[in-house]
Tab-separated table of C-alpha atoms in Angstrom:
chain	number	residue	atom	x	y	z
U	83	MET	CA	31.849	20.803	1.390
U	84	ASN	CA	29.548	23.292	-0.302
U	85	LEU	CA	30.016	24.856	-3.727
U	86	VAL	CA	29.205	28.561	-4.007
U	87	ILE	CA	28.711	29.975	-7.502
U	88	PHE	CA	28.471	33.672	-8.263
U	89	ASP	CA	27.321	35.423	-11.376
U	90	LEU	CA	29.379	38.573	-11.929
U	91	ASP	CA	27.641	41.411	-13.796
U	92	ASN	CA	24.934	43.142	-11.769
U	93	THR	CA	25.473	40.515	-9.056
U	94	LEU	CA	28.915	41.014	-7.509
U	95	LEU	CA	29.380	44.111	-9.684
U	96	LYS	CA	27.068	47.108	-9.672
U	97	GLY	CA	26.933	47.215	-13.448
U	98	ASP	CA	27.942	45.168	-16.467
U	99	SER	CA	31.650	44.575	-17.116
U	100	ASP	CA	31.140	43.677	-20.790
U	101	TYR	CA	29.029	46.728	-21.625
U	102	ASN	CA	31.380	49.055	-19.755
U	103	TRP	CA	34.467	47.509	-21.377
U	104	ALA	CA	33.066	48.586	-24.738
U	105	LEU	CA	32.439	52.121	-23.472
U	106	PHE	CA	35.978	52.189	-22.058
U	107	LEU	CA	37.469	51.161	-25.417
U	108	ILE	CA	35.432	53.838	-27.187
U	109	LYS	CA	36.820	56.392	-24.735
U	110	LYS	CA	40.368	55.159	-25.403
U	111	GLY	CA	39.878	55.389	-29.175
U	112	LEU	CA	40.223	51.703	-29.993
U	113	ILE	CA	36.769	51.455	-31.504
U	114	ASP	CA	34.660	53.932	-33.465
U	115	LYS	CA	31.864	55.360	-31.344
U	116	SER	CA	29.566	56.074	-34.311
U	117	LEU	CA	29.811	52.463	-35.554
U	118	TYR	CA	29.898	50.675	-32.231
U	119	GLU	CA	27.879	52.428	-29.559
U	120	GLN	CA	24.408	51.918	-31.025
U	121	LYS	CA	24.996	48.194	-31.642
U	122	ASN	CA	26.422	47.784	-28.149
U	123	GLU	CA	23.291	49.378	-26.661
U	124	GLN	CA	21.043	47.072	-28.687
U	125	PHE	CA	22.926	43.944	-27.667
U	126	TYR	CA	22.684	45.007	-24.010
U	127	LYS	CA	18.914	45.474	-24.342
U	128	ASP	CA	18.657	42.041	-25.994
U	129	TYR	CA	20.557	40.537	-23.048
U	130	GLN	CA	18.256	42.211	-20.547
U	131	ASN	CA	15.107	40.935	-22.258
U	132	GLY	CA	16.467	37.415	-22.799
U	133	SER	CA	16.704	37.500	-26.604
U	134	LEU	CA	20.463	37.909	-27.115
U	135	ASP	CA	22.128	35.958	-29.938
U	136	VAL	CA	25.237	35.185	-27.934
U	137	PHE	CA	27.429	34.086	-30.859
U	138	GLU	CA	26.601	37.225	-32.846
U	139	TYR	CA	27.302	39.367	-29.816
U	140	CYS	CA	30.591	37.675	-28.974
U	141	GLU	CA	31.939	37.985	-32.497
U	142	PHE	CA	30.966	41.655	-32.428
U	143	GLN	CA	32.761	42.126	-29.100
U	144	PHE	CA	35.778	39.988	-30.002
U	145	GLU	CA	36.663	42.042	-33.091
U	146	VAL	CA	38.572	44.450	-30.862
U	147	LEU	CA	40.561	41.543	-29.402
U	148	LYS	CA	41.361	40.295	-32.887
U	149	ASN	CA	42.405	43.694	-34.227
U	150	ASN	CA	44.772	44.773	-31.451
U	151	LYS	CA	48.024	43.458	-30.045
U	152	ARG	CA	47.790	41.365	-26.896
U	153	LYS	CA	50.205	43.589	-24.962
U	154	ILE	CA	48.122	46.705	-25.679
U	155	LEU	CA	44.921	44.896	-24.666
U	156	GLU	CA	46.466	43.714	-21.399
U	157	GLN	CA	47.646	47.238	-20.575
U	158	LEU	CA	44.171	48.615	-21.270
U	159	ARG	CA	42.612	45.874	-19.177
U	160	GLU	CA	44.717	46.912	-16.186
U	161	GLN	CA	43.531	50.506	-16.585
U	162	TYR	CA	39.966	49.300	-16.940
U	163	LEU	CA	40.126	47.294	-13.721
U	164	LYS	CA	41.426	50.285	-11.761
U	165	GLU	CA	39.312	53.023	-13.344
U	166	VAL	CA	36.010	51.228	-13.934
U	167	ILE	CA	35.721	47.861	-12.184
U	168	LEU	CA	36.968	48.633	-8.673
U	169	PRO	CA	34.381	51.440	-8.202
U	170	MET	CA	31.676	48.965	-9.332
U	171	ILE	CA	32.254	46.569	-6.429
U	172	PRO	CA	29.944	47.226	-3.452
U	173	ASP	CA	31.166	46.514	0.082
U	174	LYS	CA	28.325	44.023	0.507
U	175	ALA	CA	29.664	41.981	-2.415
U	176	TYR	CA	33.081	41.718	-0.776
U	177	ASP	CA	31.360	40.812	2.511
U	178	LEU	CA	29.296	38.048	0.876
U	179	VAL	CA	32.352	36.457	-0.713
U	180	GLU	CA	34.313	36.684	2.529
U	181	GLN	CA	31.460	35.061	4.443
U	182	HIS	CA	31.629	32.000	2.192
U	183	LYS	CA	35.423	31.921	2.395
U	184	ARG	CA	35.209	31.816	6.181
U	185	ASN	CA	32.898	28.815	5.835
U	186	LYS	CA	35.672	26.993	3.906
U	187	GLU	CA	33.453	26.554	0.846
U	188	LYS	CA	34.543	26.095	-2.769
U	189	LEU	CA	33.989	29.357	-4.713
U	190	LEU	CA	33.375	29.720	-8.445
U	191	ILE	CA	32.315	32.550	-10.748
U	192	ILE	CA	30.284	31.755	-13.861
U	193	THR	CA	29.764	34.697	-16.193
U	194	ALA	CA	28.642	35.207	-19.771
U	195	THR	CA	31.258	37.945	-20.142
U	196	ASN	CA	34.489	36.926	-21.820
U	197	SER	CA	37.190	35.387	-19.688
U	198	PHE	CA	39.881	37.799	-20.912
U	199	ILE	CA	38.138	40.564	-18.969
U	200	THR	CA	36.688	38.580	-16.093
U	201	LYS	CA	39.489	36.302	-14.840
U	202	PRO	CA	41.353	39.294	-13.353
U	203	ILE	CA	38.071	40.505	-11.811
U	204	GLY	CA	37.668	37.135	-10.121
U	205	LYS	CA	41.143	37.521	-8.628
U	206	ILE	CA	40.127	40.878	-7.107
U	207	PHE	CA	37.634	38.866	-5.057
U	208	GLY	CA	40.220	36.175	-4.371
U	209	ILE	CA	38.305	33.672	-6.524
U	210	ASN	CA	40.644	31.768	-8.832
U	211	ASP	CA	38.063	29.496	-10.455
U	212	LEU	CA	36.084	31.270	-13.155
U	213	ILE	CA	34.064	30.063	-16.106
U	214	GLY	CA	33.484	32.737	-18.744
U	215	THR	CA	32.797	32.847	-22.451
U	216	ASP	CA	36.209	32.119	-23.936
U	217	PRO	CA	37.610	33.976	-26.945
U	218	GLU	CA	39.391	31.623	-29.318
U	219	GLU	CA	43.172	31.909	-29.458
U	220	VAL	CA	45.676	30.571	-31.987
U	221	LYS	CA	49.368	30.846	-31.051
U	222	GLY	CA	48.526	33.462	-28.436
U	223	ASN	CA	46.504	35.637	-30.809
U	224	PHE	CA	42.747	36.145	-30.664
U	225	THR	CA	40.834	35.034	-33.776
U	226	GLY	CA	37.607	36.951	-33.088
U	227	LYS	CA	35.657	33.702	-32.674
U	228	VAL	CA	34.177	31.971	-29.632
U	229	SER	CA	35.970	28.939	-28.224
U	230	GLY	CA	33.593	26.195	-27.152
U	231	ILE	CA	30.246	26.823	-25.454
U	232	PRO	CA	29.399	30.382	-24.366
U	233	ALA	CA	28.627	30.581	-20.634
U	234	PHE	CA	25.139	31.934	-21.288
U	235	GLN	CA	21.684	30.651	-20.336
U	236	GLU	CA	21.726	26.805	-20.707
U	237	GLY	CA	25.391	27.131	-21.613
U	238	LYS	CA	26.161	27.927	-17.975
U	239	VAL	CA	24.771	24.547	-16.949
U	240	LYS	CA	26.794	22.759	-19.637
U	241	ARG	CA	29.989	24.611	-18.770
U	242	LEU	CA	29.536	23.885	-15.052
U	243	LEU	CA	29.115	20.160	-15.747
U	244	CYS	CA	32.253	20.202	-17.923
U	245	TRP	CA	34.191	22.028	-15.196
U	246	LEU	CA	33.089	19.481	-12.599
U	247	LYS	CA	33.981	16.573	-14.884
U	248	ASP	CA	37.470	18.002	-15.428
U	249	LYS	CA	37.907	17.962	-11.649
U	250	ASN	CA	36.461	14.433	-11.305
U	251	LEU	CA	33.469	15.852	-9.449
U	252	ARG	CA	29.693	15.764	-9.757
U	253	MET	CA	27.039	18.093	-8.424
U	254	ASP	CA	26.029	15.510	-5.825
U	255	ASN	CA	29.566	15.546	-4.367
U	256	PHE	CA	28.654	18.799	-2.598
U	257	GLY	CA	26.437	19.178	0.453
U	258	LYS	CA	24.871	22.324	-0.972
U	259	ILE	CA	25.346	24.303	-4.159
U	260	PHE	CA	24.564	28.004	-3.936
U	261	PHE	CA	24.133	30.211	-6.994
U	262	TYR	CA	23.819	33.979	-6.702
U	263	SER	CA	22.488	35.741	-9.798
U	264	ASP	CA	20.547	38.812	-10.864
U	265	SER	CA	19.345	37.698	-14.275
U	266	ARG	CA	16.463	35.920	-15.955
U	267	ASN	CA	19.115	34.458	-18.257
U	268	ASP	CA	20.446	32.397	-15.334
U	269	ILE	CA	17.180	30.675	-14.430
U	270	PRO	CA	18.331	27.385	-16.065
U	271	LEU	CA	21.244	27.120	-13.622
U	272	LEU	CA	19.317	28.540	-10.672
U	273	GLU	CA	16.834	25.676	-11.116
U	274	LYS	CA	19.644	23.088	-11.031
U	275	VAL	CA	21.293	24.063	-7.737
U	276	THR	CA	20.134	23.278	-4.210
U	277	ASN	CA	20.318	26.890	-2.980
U	278	PRO	CA	19.413	29.501	-5.611
U	279	VAL	CA	19.619	33.111	-4.434
U	280	ALA	CA	18.102	35.920	-6.504
U	281	THR	CA	20.595	38.758	-6.071
U	282	ASN	CA	19.652	42.292	-7.151
U	283	PRO	CA	17.152	40.492	-9.404
U	284	ASP	CA	15.583	41.788	-12.592
U	285	LYS	CA	11.780	41.763	-12.787
U	286	VAL	CA	11.493	38.332	-14.386
U	287	LEU	CA	13.844	36.692	-11.908
U	288	LEU	CA	12.185	38.437	-8.977
U	289	ALA	CA	8.805	37.047	-10.020
U	290	LYS	CA	10.334	33.581	-10.419
U	291	ALA	CA	11.983	33.796	-7.004
U	292	LYS	CA	8.710	34.795	-5.331
U	293	ASP	CA	6.894	31.931	-7.073
U	294	LYS	CA	9.547	29.366	-6.083
U	295	GLY	CA	10.199	30.743	-2.605
U	296	TRP	CA	13.850	31.479	-3.368
U	297	PRO	CA	15.610	33.978	-1.102
U	298	VAL	CA	16.109	37.468	-2.511
U	299	ILE	CA	19.011	39.699	-1.473
U	300	ASN	CA	20.374	43.055	-2.582
U	301	LEU	CA	24.047	43.971	-2.438
U	302	TRP	CA	23.575	47.739	-2.916
């Protein structure tokens, strides 16, 4: 059996679910635009150029989870999926996932975006296995902290190995391991798999793909 791993933001989605979640919450009045928007823009630029401090960013993002009731957050998340996420999914992304399903392969999403937002997005694609950056919870309430290792850069490799270990698997149990990603931040994991695929790649990843002879695809 093959393992097929997908990044989410700017790979299966035409846009960034984390960045747009913040804009959605500003629109809904849960966070102050004047205090939040500029910092959100800067963090997004840091992510794009590979210099993001992931713990600082997550604690910034997780404040809204900490400061609001779970039921309200879940209701807003449902609105967000319908109003923002569904229009961000290109037909070619659905087609790619379905192609691998038809091949009876094991599918997994690994994303740096928090799992509170992204697990329901995975289910839209019919992918139940998802590794995201996990917000810490105590007795069902978010603390505003990160739980464990963020699924970012080298952290994606570590989280994948932990996920495999939990399932009593190793990377060499699979015939092939595909990884579809758009980002320079995912080069550590792209270099670990047998079949890396640069998908809607940024400039740094595109250059890397050309140098390594990796396939390049675009989903929009």
